[in-house]
Coordinates of C-alpha atoms and ligand atoms in Angstrom, one line a residue:
X102 CA 26.0 -14.4 -41.5
X103 CA 22.1 -15.7 -42.5
X104 CA 19.5 -13.8 -41.0
X105 CA 17.0 -16.4 -40.3
X106 CA 15.3 -14.9 -37.5
X107 CA 14.3 -11.8 -39.7
X108 CA 11.9 -14.0 -41.9
X109 CA 10.4 -15.6 -38.8
X110 CA 6.9 -14.3 -37.9
X111 CA 5.3 -17.2 -36.6
X112 CA 5.7 -20.8 -35.9
X113 CA 4.8 -21.7 -39.4
X114 CA 7.9 -19.7 -40.8
X115 CA 9.9 -21.4 -38.2
X116 CA 9.0 -24.9 -39.6
X117 CA 10.2 -24.2 -42.8
X118 CA 13.8 -24.0 -41.7
X119 CA 16.1 -27.2 -42.0
X120 CA 16.7 -29.0 -38.6
X121 CA 20.6 -28.5 -39.0
X122 CA 20.0 -24.5 -39.3
X123 CA 18.4 -24.2 -35.9
X124 CA 21.5 -23.8 -33.6
X125 CA 22.0 -20.7 -36.0
X126 CA 18.6 -19.5 -35.3
X127 CA 19.1 -20.0 -31.7
X128 CA 22.2 -17.9 -31.6
X129 CA 20.4 -15.0 -33.6
X130 CA 17.3 -15.3 -31.1
X131 CA 19.6 -14.9 -28.1
X132 CA 21.5 -12.0 -29.7
X133 CA 18.3 -10.3 -30.3
X134 CA 16.9 -10.7 -26.6
X135 CA 20.2 -9.4 -25.4
X136 CA 19.7 -6.6 -27.8
X137 CA 16.4 -5.5 -26.7
X138 CA 16.8 -6.3 -22.8
X139 CA 20.1 -4.5 -22.4
X140 CA 18.4 -1.1 -23.5
X141 CA 14.9 -1.6 -22.5
X142 CA 15.5 -3.8 -19.6
X143 CA 13.5 -6.7 -18.0
X144 CA 14.1 -10.3 -17.1
X145 CA 17.1 -11.8 -19.0
X146 CA 18.6 -14.9 -17.6
X147 CA 15.5 -17.1 -17.6
X148 CA 14.7 -16.5 -21.4
X149 CA 18.3 -17.0 -22.4
X150 CA 18.3 -20.4 -20.9
X151 CA 15.4 -21.5 -22.8
X152 CA 16.0 -20.2 -26.2
X153 CA 16.7 -23.9 -27.6
X154 CA 13.5 -25.4 -25.8
X155 CA 11.5 -22.5 -27.2
X156 CA 12.7 -23.2 -30.6
X157 CA 12.0 -26.9 -30.3
X158 CA 8.6 -26.5 -29.0
X159 CA 7.2 -24.4 -31.8
X160 CA 9.1 -26.6 -34.4
X161 CA 7.8 -29.9 -33.0
X162 CA 4.5 -28.8 -31.8
X163 CA 1.3 -27.2 -33.7
X164 CA 1.0 -24.2 -31.5
X165 CA -1.6 -22.5 -31.0
X166 CA -3.7 -25.3 -31.8
X167 CA -1.3 -27.4 -29.2
X168 CA -1.5 -25.2 -25.8
X169 CA 1.5 -24.0 -24.3
X170 CA 2.1 -22.7 -20.9
X171 CA 5.1 -20.8 -19.7
X172 CA 5.1 -20.9 -15.9
X173 CA 5.6 -17.5 -14.2
X174 CA 6.1 -16.3 -17.9
X175 CA 9.5 -14.5 -17.4
X176 CA 11.2 -16.8 -19.4
X177 CA 8.7 -16.6 -22.5
X178 CA 10.7 -13.6 -24.3
X179 CA 11.7 -16.2 -27.1
X180 CA 8.3 -17.4 -27.3
X181 CA 6.8 -14.0 -27.9
X182 CA 9.4 -13.2 -30.7
X183 CA 8.7 -16.3 -32.8
X184 CA 4.9 -15.9 -32.3
X185 CA 4.5 -12.6 -34.3
X186 CA 5.7 -10.2 -31.8
X187 CA 9.4 -9.7 -32.8
X188 CA 8.6 -6.3 -34.2
X189 CA 6.9 -4.7 -31.2
X190 CA 9.3 -6.7 -28.8
X191 CA 11.3 -3.4 -28.2
X192 CA 8.3 -2.1 -26.7
X193 CA 8.4 -5.1 -23.9
X194 CA 7.0 -3.9 -20.5
X195 CA 6.6 -0.4 -21.4
X196 CA 3.1 1.5 -21.3
X197 CA 1.1 0.3 -24.3
X198 CA 3.6 -2.2 -25.1
X199 CA 3.9 -6.0 -24.9
X200 CA 3.6 -7.4 -21.5
X201 CA 6.7 -8.9 -19.8
X202 CA 4.2 -12.0 -19.1
X203 CA 2.4 -14.2 -21.7
X204 CA -1.1 -12.7 -21.8
X205 CA -4.4 -13.9 -23.3
X206 CA -5.2 -10.7 -24.7
X207 CA -1.7 -10.4 -26.4
X208 CA -1.7 -13.3 -28.6
X209 CA -3.3 -16.1 -29.5
X210 CA 0.0 -18.2 -29.0
X211 CA -0.7 -17.2 -25.0
X212 CA -3.4 -19.7 -24.0
X213 CA -3.2 -18.5 -20.4
X214 CA -1.9 -15.5 -18.4
X215 CA 1.0 -16.1 -15.8
X216 CA 3.1 -14.1 -13.6
X217 CA 2.5 -15.6 -10.3
X218 CA 4.4 -19.1 -10.4
X219 CA 3.5 -22.5 -10.4
X220 CA 0.1 -22.1 -11.9
X221 CA 0.9 -23.8 -15.3
X222 CA 0.4 -27.6 -14.3
X223 CA -3.2 -27.1 -12.8
X224 CA -4.0 -24.7 -15.9
X225 CA -2.8 -27.4 -18.5
X226 CA -4.8 -30.1 -17.1
X227 CA -7.7 -28.2 -17.0
X228 CA -7.4 -27.4 -20.5
X229 CA -6.6 -31.3 -21.2
X230 CA -9.6 -32.2 -19.3
X231 CA -11.6 -29.7 -21.5
X232 CA -10.3 -31.1 -24.6
X233 CA -11.1 -34.7 -23.9
X234 CA -14.7 -33.5 -22.9
X235 CA -15.1 -31.8 -26.0
X236 CA -14.0 -35.1 -27.8
X237 CA -10.7 -33.7 -29.0
X238 CA -7.9 -36.4 -28.3
X239 CA -5.4 -35.0 -30.5
X240 CA -4.3 -31.6 -28.9
X241 CA -1.2 -31.6 -27.0
X242 CA -1.0 -29.6 -23.5
X243 CA 2.2 -28.4 -22.5
X244 CA 3.6 -26.7 -19.3
X245 CA 7.1 -25.4 -18.9
X246 CA 7.9 -24.9 -15.2
X247 CA 11.1 -24.0 -13.4
X248 CA 12.9 -26.0 -10.7
X249 CA 12.1 -23.2 -8.0
X250 CA 8.2 -22.9 -9.2
X251 CA 7.7 -27.0 -9.2
X252 CA 8.6 -27.0 -5.3
X253 CA 5.7 -24.8 -4.7
X254 CA 2.3 -26.4 -3.2
X255 CA 0.2 -25.4 -6.1
X256 CA 2.4 -27.3 -8.6
X257 CA 2.3 -30.6 -6.6
X258 CA -1.2 -30.3 -6.2
X259 CA -1.5 -30.4 -10.0
X260 CA 0.8 -33.2 -10.2
X261 CA -1.0 -35.3 -7.8
X262 CA -3.9 -35.0 -9.7
X263 CA -2.6 -35.4 -13.0
X264 CA -1.2 -38.5 -12.3
X265 CA -4.5 -40.2 -11.9
X266 CA -5.8 -38.9 -14.9
X267 CA -5.5 -40.0 -18.8
X268 CA -4.9 -36.2 -19.7
X269 CA -2.8 -35.8 -22.5
X270 CA -0.2 -33.5 -20.9
X271 CA 3.4 -32.9 -21.2
X272 CA 5.1 -31.2 -18.3
X273 CA 8.5 -30.0 -19.1
X274 CA 10.8 -29.4 -16.0
X275 CA 13.5 -26.6 -16.8
X276 CA 16.1 -27.5 -14.3
X277 CA 18.6 -24.8 -14.1
X278 CA 18.9 -25.4 -10.2
X279 CA 18.3 -21.6 -9.6
X280 CA 15.3 -19.6 -9.1
X281 CA 15.9 -15.8 -8.7
X282 CA 17.9 -16.7 -6.0
X283 CA 19.7 -20.5 -5.5
X284 CA 17.0 -22.9 -5.3
X285 CA 16.1 -24.3 -2.0
X286 CA 14.7 -27.5 -0.4
X287 CA 14.6 -31.2 -0.3
X288 CA 13.3 -31.5 -3.9
X289 CA 16.3 -29.3 -5.1
X290 CA 18.8 -31.9 -3.6
X291 CA 16.6 -34.8 -5.0
X292 CA 16.9 -33.3 -8.4
X293 CA 20.8 -32.8 -8.2
X294 CA 20.9 -36.5 -7.3
X295 CA 18.7 -37.3 -10.3
X296 CA 21.2 -35.5 -12.5
X297 CA 24.4 -37.2 -11.4
X298 CA 23.0 -40.7 -10.5
X299 CA 21.0 -42.5 -13.1
X300 CA 19.7 -45.0 -10.6
X301 CA 17.6 -42.2 -9.1
X302 CA 16.7 -41.3 -12.5
X303 CA 15.0 -44.8 -12.9
X304 CA 13.3 -44.9 -9.6
X305 CA 12.0 -41.4 -8.9
X306 CA 9.3 -39.2 -7.6
X307 CA 7.7 -38.3 -10.9
X308 CA 7.4 -41.8 -12.2
X309 CA 5.9 -42.9 -8.5
X310 CA 3.1 -40.3 -9.7
X311 CA 2.3 -42.0 -12.7
X312 CA 3.9 -39.9 -15.1
X313 CA 5.8 -41.0 -18.1
X314 CA 9.1 -39.5 -17.2
X315 CA 12.2 -39.2 -19.3
X316 CA 15.3 -37.3 -19.1
X317 CA 17.3 -35.6 -17.8
X318 CA 18.6 -34.2 -21.0
X319 CA 20.6 -31.6 -22.3
X320 CA 18.3 -28.5 -22.6
X321 CA 20.7 -26.7 -25.0
X322 CA 21.0 -29.6 -27.5
X323 CA 18.4 -28.7 -29.9
X324 CA 18.5 -32.0 -32.0
X325 CA 18.4 -34.0 -28.8
X326 CA 15.4 -31.7 -27.8
X327 CA 13.7 -32.2 -31.2
X328 CA 14.0 -35.9 -31.2
X329 CA 12.6 -36.2 -27.4
X330 CA 9.7 -33.9 -28.1
X331 CA 8.8 -35.7 -31.3
X332 CA 8.8 -38.9 -29.3
X333 CA 6.7 -37.7 -26.7
X334 CA 4.1 -36.2 -29.1
X335 CA 3.1 -39.7 -30.0
X336 CA 2.6 -40.9 -26.5
X337 CA -0.7 -40.3 -25.0
X338 CA -1.6 -39.2 -21.1
X339 CA 0.6 -37.6 -18.6
X340 CA 4.5 -37.1 -19.7
X341 CA 7.1 -35.3 -17.7
X342 CA 10.4 -34.4 -19.5
X343 CA 13.4 -33.3 -17.3
X344 CA 15.6 -31.0 -19.1
X345 CA 19.1 -29.5 -17.9
X346 CA 19.8 -25.9 -18.6
X347 CA 21.9 -23.1 -17.7
X348 CA 20.5 -19.8 -16.6
X349 CA 21.7 -16.8 -18.5
X350 CA 23.1 -19.3 -21.3
X351 CA 25.1 -17.3 -23.8
X352 CA 26.2 -14.2 -22.2
X353 CA 29.0 -15.0 -19.9
X354 CA 28.5 -12.4 -17.1
X355 CA 24.8 -13.8 -16.8
X356 CA 26.1 -17.2 -16.6
X357 CA 28.3 -16.4 -13.9
X358 CA 26.3 -14.1 -11.8
X359 CA 22.7 -15.7 -12.5
X360 CA 21.1 -13.8 -9.6
X361 CA 22.2 -10.2 -10.6
X362 CA 21.4 -11.3 -14.3
X363 CA 17.7 -12.6 -13.4
X364 CA 16.7 -8.8 -14.4
X365 CA 19.8 -7.0 -14.4
X366 CA 18.4 -3.4 -15.7
X367 CA 20.5 -1.9 -18.5
X368 CA 23.9 -3.6 -19.5
X369 CA 26.2 -3.6 -22.4
X370 CA 25.2 -6.1 -25.1
X371 CA 28.5 -7.3 -26.0
X372 CA 30.5 -7.2 -22.6
X373 CA 27.2 -7.8 -20.0
X374 CA 28.7 -5.2 -17.9
X375 CA 26.0 -3.4 -16.0
X376 CA 25.3 0.1 -16.4
X377 CA 26.6 2.0 -13.3
X378 CA 24.3 3.8 -11.2
X379 CA 25.2 6.4 -9.1
X380 CA 24.4 5.8 -5.5
X381 CA 25.7 9.0 -4.3
X382 CA 23.0 11.2 -2.5
X383 CA 20.3 8.4 -3.3
X384 CA 17.9 7.6 -0.6
X385 CA 17.8 3.6 0.2
X386 CA 15.6 1.3 -1.2
X387 CA 12.8 0.4 1.3
X388 CA 13.9 -3.1 1.0
X389 CA 17.3 -2.3 2.0
X390 CA 16.0 -0.4 5.1
X391 CA 14.0 -3.5 5.9
X392 CA 16.9 -5.9 5.8
X393 CA 19.5 -3.7 7.3
X394 CA 17.0 -2.9 10.4
X395 CA 16.1 -6.6 10.8
X396 CA 19.6 -7.4 11.4
X397 CA 20.0 -4.5 14.1
X398 CA 17.0 -5.6 15.7
X399 CA 17.9 -9.4 15.4
X400 CA 21.1 -8.9 17.1
X401 CA 19.7 -7.3 20.2
X402 CA 16.5 -9.5 20.4
X403 CA 17.3 -13.3 20.0
X404 CA 13.5 -14.2 19.6
X405 CA 13.6 -12.6 16.2
X406 CA 13.5 -14.7 12.9
X407 CA 13.2 -13.7 9.3
X408 CA 11.1 -15.7 6.6
X409 CA 11.0 -15.1 3.1
X410 CA 9.4 -17.3 0.3
X411 CA 12.0 -17.2 -2.3
X412 CA 12.9 -13.7 -2.4
X413 CA 16.0 -13.1 -0.1
X414 CA 17.5 -10.7 -2.8
X415 CA 14.4 -8.7 -3.6
X416 CA 13.4 -8.5 0.1
X417 CA 17.0 -8.0 1.5
X418 CA 16.3 -10.6 4.0
X419 CA 19.6 -12.0 2.6
X420 CA 21.6 -9.5 4.9
X421 CA 20.1 -11.5 8.0
X422 CA 20.7 -14.6 6.1
X423 CA 24.3 -13.6 5.8
X424 CA 24.8 -12.4 9.4
X425 CA 22.6 -14.8 11.4
X426 CA 21.8 -17.8 9.0
X427 CA 20.7 -19.8 11.8
X428 CA 17.5 -17.5 12.3
X429 CA 16.9 -16.6 8.8
X430 CA 14.7 -18.8 6.3
X431 CA 14.4 -18.7 2.6
X432 CA 11.4 -21.4 2.2
X433 CA 11.3 -21.4 -1.5
X434 CA 8.1 -20.3 -3.7
X435 CA 5.8 -21.3 -1.0
X436 CA 4.0 -18.3 0.4
X437 CA 1.4 -20.4 2.3
X438 CA 4.0 -22.2 4.3
X439 CA 6.0 -19.2 5.0
X440 CA 2.9 -17.7 6.8
X441 CA 1.8 -20.7 8.5
X442 CA 5.3 -21.6 9.5
X443 CA 5.5 -18.0 10.8
X444 CA 2.3 -18.8 12.9
X445 CA 4.1 -21.8 14.3
X446 CA 7.0 -20.2 15.4
X447 CA 4.7 -17.2 17.0
X448 CA 3.2 -19.8 19.2
X449 CA 6.4 -20.6 20.7
X450 CA 7.3 -17.3 21.6
X451 CA 9.7 -16.5 18.5
X452 CA 9.0 -12.9 16.7
X453 CA 8.7 -13.9 13.0
X454 CA 9.3 -11.0 10.7
X455 CA 7.6 -12.8 7.4
X456 CA 8.6 -10.8 4.5
X457 CA 6.4 -11.4 1.5
X458 CA 5.8 -9.3 -1.6
X459 CA 2.3 -7.7 -1.3
X460 CA 1.2 -9.4 -4.6
X461 CA 2.2 -12.8 -3.6
X462 CA 0.7 -12.6 -0.3
X463 CA -2.6 -13.0 -2.1
X464 CA -1.6 -16.7 -2.3
X465 CA -1.5 -16.9 1.4
X466 CA -4.9 -15.5 2.1
X467 CA -6.2 -18.5 4.1
X468 CA -3.3 -18.7 6.0
X469 CA -3.1 -15.1 7.2
X470 CA -6.6 -15.6 8.2
X471 CA -7.1 -19.0 9.7
X472 CA -3.6 -19.4 11.1
X473 CA -2.5 -16.0 11.9
X474 CA -5.2 -13.7 12.7
X475 CA -8.0 -16.1 14.1
X476 CA -5.4 -17.2 16.6
X477 CA -4.3 -13.8 17.0
X478 CA -0.4 -14.7 16.8
X479 CA 1.8 -11.7 16.5
X480 CA 3.4 -12.4 13.1
X481 CA 5.0 -9.6 11.6
X482 CA 4.2 -9.5 8.0
X483 CA 6.4 -7.1 5.7
X484 CA 4.6 -6.7 2.6
X485 CA 7.2 -5.3 0.3
X486 CA 6.3 -3.9 -3.4
X487 CA 3.0 -2.7 -2.2
X488 CA 1.2 -0.1 -4.5
X489 CA 2.0 0.1 -8.2
X490 CA 5.4 -1.7 -9.0
X491 CA 5.8 -0.7 -12.3
X492 CA 6.9 -2.5 -15.3
X493 CA 5.9 -5.9 -14.2
X494 CA 2.5 -4.9 -14.4
X495 CA -1.1 -6.2 -13.6
X496 CA 0.2 -9.6 -12.1
X497 CA 2.4 -7.9 -9.5
X498 CA 1.1 -4.7 -8.6
X499 CA 0.6 -4.6 -4.8
X500 CA -2.7 -2.7 -4.9
X501 CA -5.3 -5.0 -3.3
X502 CA -3.5 -5.6 0.3
X503 CA -5.4 -2.9 2.0
X504 CA -8.7 -4.1 0.8
X505 CA -8.1 -7.6 1.5
X506 CA -6.3 -7.2 4.9
X507 CA -8.5 -4.5 6.3
X508 CA -11.7 -6.8 6.6
X509 CA -9.4 -9.5 8.9
X510 CA -10.1 -9.0 12.8
X511 CA -7.1 -9.0 14.9
X512 CA -4.8 -7.4 12.3
X513 CA -2.9 -4.3 12.5
X514 CA -2.3 -2.4 9.1
X515 CA 0.6 -0.1 8.9
X516 CA 1.9 2.1 5.9
X517 CA 5.2 4.0 6.5
X518 CA 5.7 7.3 4.7
X519 CA 9.4 6.9 4.8
X520 CA 12.1 4.9 5.7
X521 CA 12.4 6.2 9.3
X522 CA 8.7 5.2 9.8
X523 CA 9.4 1.7 8.4
X524 CA 12.6 1.2 10.9
X525 CA 10.3 2.7 13.9
X526 CA 7.5 0.1 13.2
X527 CA 9.9 -2.7 13.0
X528 CA 11.2 -1.8 16.3
X529 CA 7.8 -1.1 17.6
X530 CA 6.4 -4.7 16.5
X531 CA 9.0 -6.6 18.0
X532 CA 8.7 -5.1 21.4
X533 CA 5.4 -7.2 21.4
X534 CA 2.0 -6.1 20.2
X535 CA -0.1 -9.1 21.3
X536 CA -1.7 -8.9 17.6
X537 CA -0.5 -9.8 14.1
X538 CA 0.9 -6.3 11.9
X539 CA 1.2 -5.8 8.4
X540 CA 3.7 -3.2 7.3
X541 CA 3.4 -2.5 3.6
X542 CA 6.0 -0.4 1.9
X543 CA 6.7 0.0 -1.9
X544 CA 9.2 -0.9 -4.3
X545 CA 12.3 1.3 -4.8
X546 CA 13.8 4.2 -2.9
X547 CA 12.5 6.3 -0.6
X548 CA 12.7 9.7 0.9
X549 CA 15.3 10.1 3.4
X550 CA 19.4 10.0 3.1
X551 CA 20.0 9.9 6.8
X552 CA 17.6 7.0 8.0
X553 CA 19.7 5.2 10.5
X554 CA 18.4 7.2 13.5
X555 CA 17.7 5.9 16.8
X556 CA 14.6 4.0 17.1
X557 CA 11.2 5.7 18.3
X558 CA 8.4 3.7 19.7
X559 CA 5.1 4.2 17.8
X560 CA 1.8 4.3 19.4
X561 CA -0.6 1.8 17.6
X562 CA -3.3 3.6 16.1
X563 CA -2.2 7.0 15.6
X564 CA -1.9 9.3 12.9
X565 CA -0.1 12.6 12.8
X566 CA -0.5 16.2 11.3
X567 CA 1.9 17.2 8.6
X568 CA 0.5 20.4 7.8
X569 CA -2.0 22.7 9.1
X570 CA -4.9 24.1 7.1
X571 CA -8.5 25.8 7.8
X572 CA -10.8 24.2 4.9
X573 CA -9.7 20.8 3.4
X574 CA -8.1 18.0 5.2
X575 CA -6.0 15.3 3.0
X576 CA -5.3 12.3 4.5
X577 CA -2.8 9.9 3.0
X578 CA -1.2 6.7 3.9
X579 CA 2.5 5.5 2.8
X580 CA 4.5 7.1 0.5
X581 CA 1.5 9.2 -1.0
X582 CA 2.3 11.7 1.5
X583 CA 5.0 12.9 -0.8
X584 CA 2.7 13.4 -3.8
X585 CA 0.2 15.1 -1.4
X586 CA 3.1 17.6 -0.3
X587 CA 4.0 18.2 -4.0
X588 CA 0.2 18.8 -4.7
X589 CA -0.4 21.1 -2.0
X590 CA 2.8 23.1 -3.0
X591 CA 1.0 23.8 -6.2
X592 CA -1.7 25.5 -4.7
X593 CA -1.8 29.1 -4.2
X594 CA -4.2 28.9 -0.9
X595 CA -2.1 26.6 0.8
X596 CA -3.3 27.7 4.2
X597 CA -6.6 26.5 3.5
X598 CA -5.3 22.7 3.3
X599 CA -4.2 20.5 6.0
X600 CA -2.3 17.3 5.7
X601 CA -2.5 14.1 7.9
X602 CA -0.5 11.1 7.7
X603 CA -3.0 8.6 9.2
X604 CA -0.3 5.7 9.1
X605 CA -2.5 3.2 10.7
X606 CA -5.3 1.8 8.0
X607 CA -6.3 -0.4 10.9
X608 CA -7.1 0.4 13.6
X609 CA -7.9 4.1 12.5
X610 CA -7.1 6.9 14.6
X611 CA -10.7 7.7 15.6
X612 CA -9.6 10.4 18.0
X613 CA -7.9 12.2 15.3
X614 CA -10.7 11.4 12.9
X615 CA -13.2 12.8 15.2
X616 CA -11.3 16.3 15.1
X617 CA -10.9 16.0 11.2
X618 CA -14.6 15.7 10.7
X619 CA -15.5 18.5 13.0
X620 CA -12.9 20.9 11.7
X621 CA -13.1 20.7 8.1
X622 CA -15.7 20.9 5.2
X623 CA -13.8 18.3 3.0
X624 CA -11.9 15.1 3.5
X625 CA -9.6 14.0 0.6
X626 CA -8.1 10.5 1.1
X627 CA -5.2 9.2 -0.9
X628 CA -3.8 5.7 -1.1
X629 CA -1.8 3.7 -3.4
X630 CA -4.4 0.8 -3.1
X631 CA -7.4 0.0 -4.9
X632 CA -10.3 2.5 -4.3
X633 CA -12.8 0.0 -3.4
X634 CA -12.7 -1.1 0.2
X635 CA -9.3 0.3 1.4
X636 CA -8.2 3.2 3.4
X637 CA -10.6 5.8 1.9
X638 CA -13.5 3.4 2.3
X639 CA -12.5 2.8 6.0
X640 CA -12.8 6.6 6.4
X641 CA -16.1 6.8 4.6
X642 CA -17.2 3.9 7.0
X643 CA -16.2 6.1 9.7
X644 CA -18.0 9.2 8.4
X645 CA -21.4 7.0 7.8
X646 CA -21.2 5.2 11.4
X647 CA -20.6 8.7 13.2
X648 CA -23.1 10.5 11.2
X649 CA -21.0 13.1 9.7
X650 CA -22.1 15.0 6.7
X651 CA -19.0 16.2 4.9
X652 CA -17.8 16.2 1.4
X653 CA -15.7 13.2 1.1
X654 CA -13.4 12.1 -2.0
X655 CA -11.4 9.0 -2.0
X656 CA -8.3 8.9 -4.1
X657 CA -6.8 5.6 -5.1
X658 CA -6.4 2.9 -7.8
X659 CA -9.4 2.9 -10.0
X660 CA -11.5 -0.4 -10.2
X661 CA -9.7 -2.1 -12.9
X662 CA -6.4 -4.1 -13.4
X663 CA -3.6 -1.5 -14.0
X664 CA -1.2 -2.5 -17.0
X665 CA 2.8 -2.1 -16.9
X666 CA 4.6 1.2 -17.5
X667 CA 6.9 3.2 -15.2
X668 CA 5.5 3.8 -11.8
X669 CA 4.9 7.6 -12.7
X670 CA 3.1 7.0 -15.7
X671 CA 0.6 4.5 -14.2
X672 CA 0.3 7.1 -11.1
X673 CA -0.8 9.5 -13.7
X674 CA -2.9 7.3 -15.5
X675 CA -4.7 6.3 -12.2
X676 CA -5.1 9.9 -11.1
X677 CA -2.3 9.6 -7.9
X678 CA 0.4 11.8 -9.5
X679 CA 0.8 15.2 -7.6
X680 CA -0.8 17.1 -10.5
X681 CA -4.1 15.2 -10.4
X682 CA -4.1 15.3 -6.7
X683 CA -3.7 19.1 -6.5
X684 CA -6.6 19.6 -9.6
X685 CA -8.8 17.5 -7.4
X686 CA -7.8 19.6 -4.1
X687 CA -8.7 22.7 -6.1
X688 CA -12.0 21.4 -7.3
X689 CA -13.0 21.7 -3.8
X690 CA -11.6 25.1 -2.8
Ligands
TPP709 C1 3.9 -17.0 -6.3 C2 5.2 -16.4 -6.8 N1 5.9 -16.2 -6.1 C3 7.3 -15.7 -5.9 C4 7.6 -15.1 -7.4 C5 8.6 -14.5 -7.7 N2 9.3 -15.3 -8.7 C6 9.6 -15.1 -9.9 S1 10.5 -16.0 -10.8 C7 11.1 -16.9 -9.7 C8 11.8 -17.9 -9.7 C9 11.5 -19.1 -10.6 O1 12.6 -19.9 -10.7 P1 12.3 -21.0 -11.5 O2 11.1 -21.6 -11.7 O3 13.5 -22.2 -11.3 O4 12.6 -20.5 -12.9 P2 14.0 -19.6 -13.6 O5 13.9 -18.5 -13.5 O6 15.1 -20.5 -13.2 O7 13.7 -20.0 -14.9 C10 10.4 -16.2 -8.5 C11 10.8 -16.7 -6.9 C12 6.3 -15.5 -8.4 N3 6.5 -14.8 -9.7 N4 5.3 -16.0 -7.9
DXP710 C1 9.0 -12.6 -12.3 C2 8.9 -12.1 -10.9 O1 7.9 -12.5 -10.3 C3 10.1 -11.4 -10.4 O2 11.1 -11.8 -11.1 C4 9.6 -10.1 -10.2 O3 9.9 -9.5 -11.5 C5 10.7 -9.2 -9.3 O4 10.1 -8.3 -9.1 P1 11.2 -7.0 -8.5 O5 12.1 -6.5 -9.6 O6 10.3 -6.0 -8.1 O7 12.0 -7.8 -7.4
MG711 MG1 15.1 -22.4 -12.3

């Protein structure tokens, strides 16, 4: 076997290879991605699906002078490997290793950082307009975007603008008919028709937007790809190439179960068999507690509806979609729509549980304010993946939510410390709150094995004392209670330290806070959100307003972007691990 990949450290090396050797290179590149991801984990299916496209793009275009953007970026592993990061690719997504997404500071071949979807068309258009204004009319600007990502509002906004410009852009639609979960919506149906009926292809929506449309072509036929890209390179103005690929291409199991192999964890590199993880005596994931509890509640309360923007598996809304499909909606990658549609449902007396990853709710900020909070509509936001999420890194940490939500009038904000609290607040919220509520909980498993307890109503705006003490009060929110518990356990003078789970970031339990400020010399707050503007800031504001003069220390995520790594490593770096918390508590003793 010829080891072509061994000698490729840049697109310059790639271009030395004969065109008829490229299928062999594709095979090697696939094997390399599978080899690394099988042990180091990460996104798999999307990168396997664009191996030929990646090679063809770098073969035909002159990157990094030509600018290439990968939408979302989870499919850019092949791109990273061919652009000088082959030897460090084994560090993918690990602390101090390469990022799982394209990143400007990592390589000149990454002209734009991605992670959140559907940004590529706007970004590439901006670059093309800039090139034109600088008098450079030779540069190519290319965006590769998936069929689920192109259905998002932002992508449409970019296409709509680009179609009335002469910008020299090439949008490549990588159509594999699936996102993380099966793609949804009318556009998906349209694309299916385009693929099966050539008449549609001639008279299509993209052409109507003034793009020079070509395709659909086989995205795994490297020669066809090279021929078409070479042709398109000579044409100026907005161009659109539609390619058909298979997610997970080249690994049988990944092709067969594309949802699971989107990011499969560890697996056998030959058979694709997933590594077995023991589920015995492991507490459930918060997302599953959400999913099962919602089904339980929705069976009893017919007004409940569930909404997810493209994350039915990740949020576990899939349980409701399976059991009560008429009241559970996957709206595609459309966070803004998900929020406003929930608001519309709430006006008509439905009880919407709108589940959005904390990081993706950032995209629907105006909708939360203008369409929900301003009209005081009782939408129940369930914000999964709050706090540090780990290896997805800076683009995906859900650390801003407490700060960006706390300033919104009418909105209740709650962080459960465990699965039972999550169940109980979901139960409480569907009883009727007359306000919107955001319930934010972390990625991964919780604490409690026996979590299916009878529901108990939670009184809004109340915190609870978890441990008595005499000198210092530690106030935590959410699952940071666990780290505080372990921290206190490390301290000799335990009896001096009290611990409160404040539960509500808004409204604060002011009655309890008065008691706390009148009892203790020192107050320490702990949250897994940014230190500026979150829960600690709220307690600090309370102290100033009431004119208490106490030591106050806010522990939270520092005011900088936190990169990728294991959650435990990132917590340590941020001073949120139990040892760092213990150190701070001791310093006040
Ligand atoms: C704004 C936003 N919402 C949700 C996600 C989560 N997400 C990551 S990849 C993905 C599916 C992308 O599907 P597609 O564009 O078809 O690309 P493919 O994985 O099929 O290559 C989703 C929903 C995201 N990254 N950004
Ligand atoms: C690329 C992307 O945005 C998603 O695939 C994300 O990585 C999912 O995160 P979880 O693994 O936490 O569901
Ligand atoms: Mg897709």
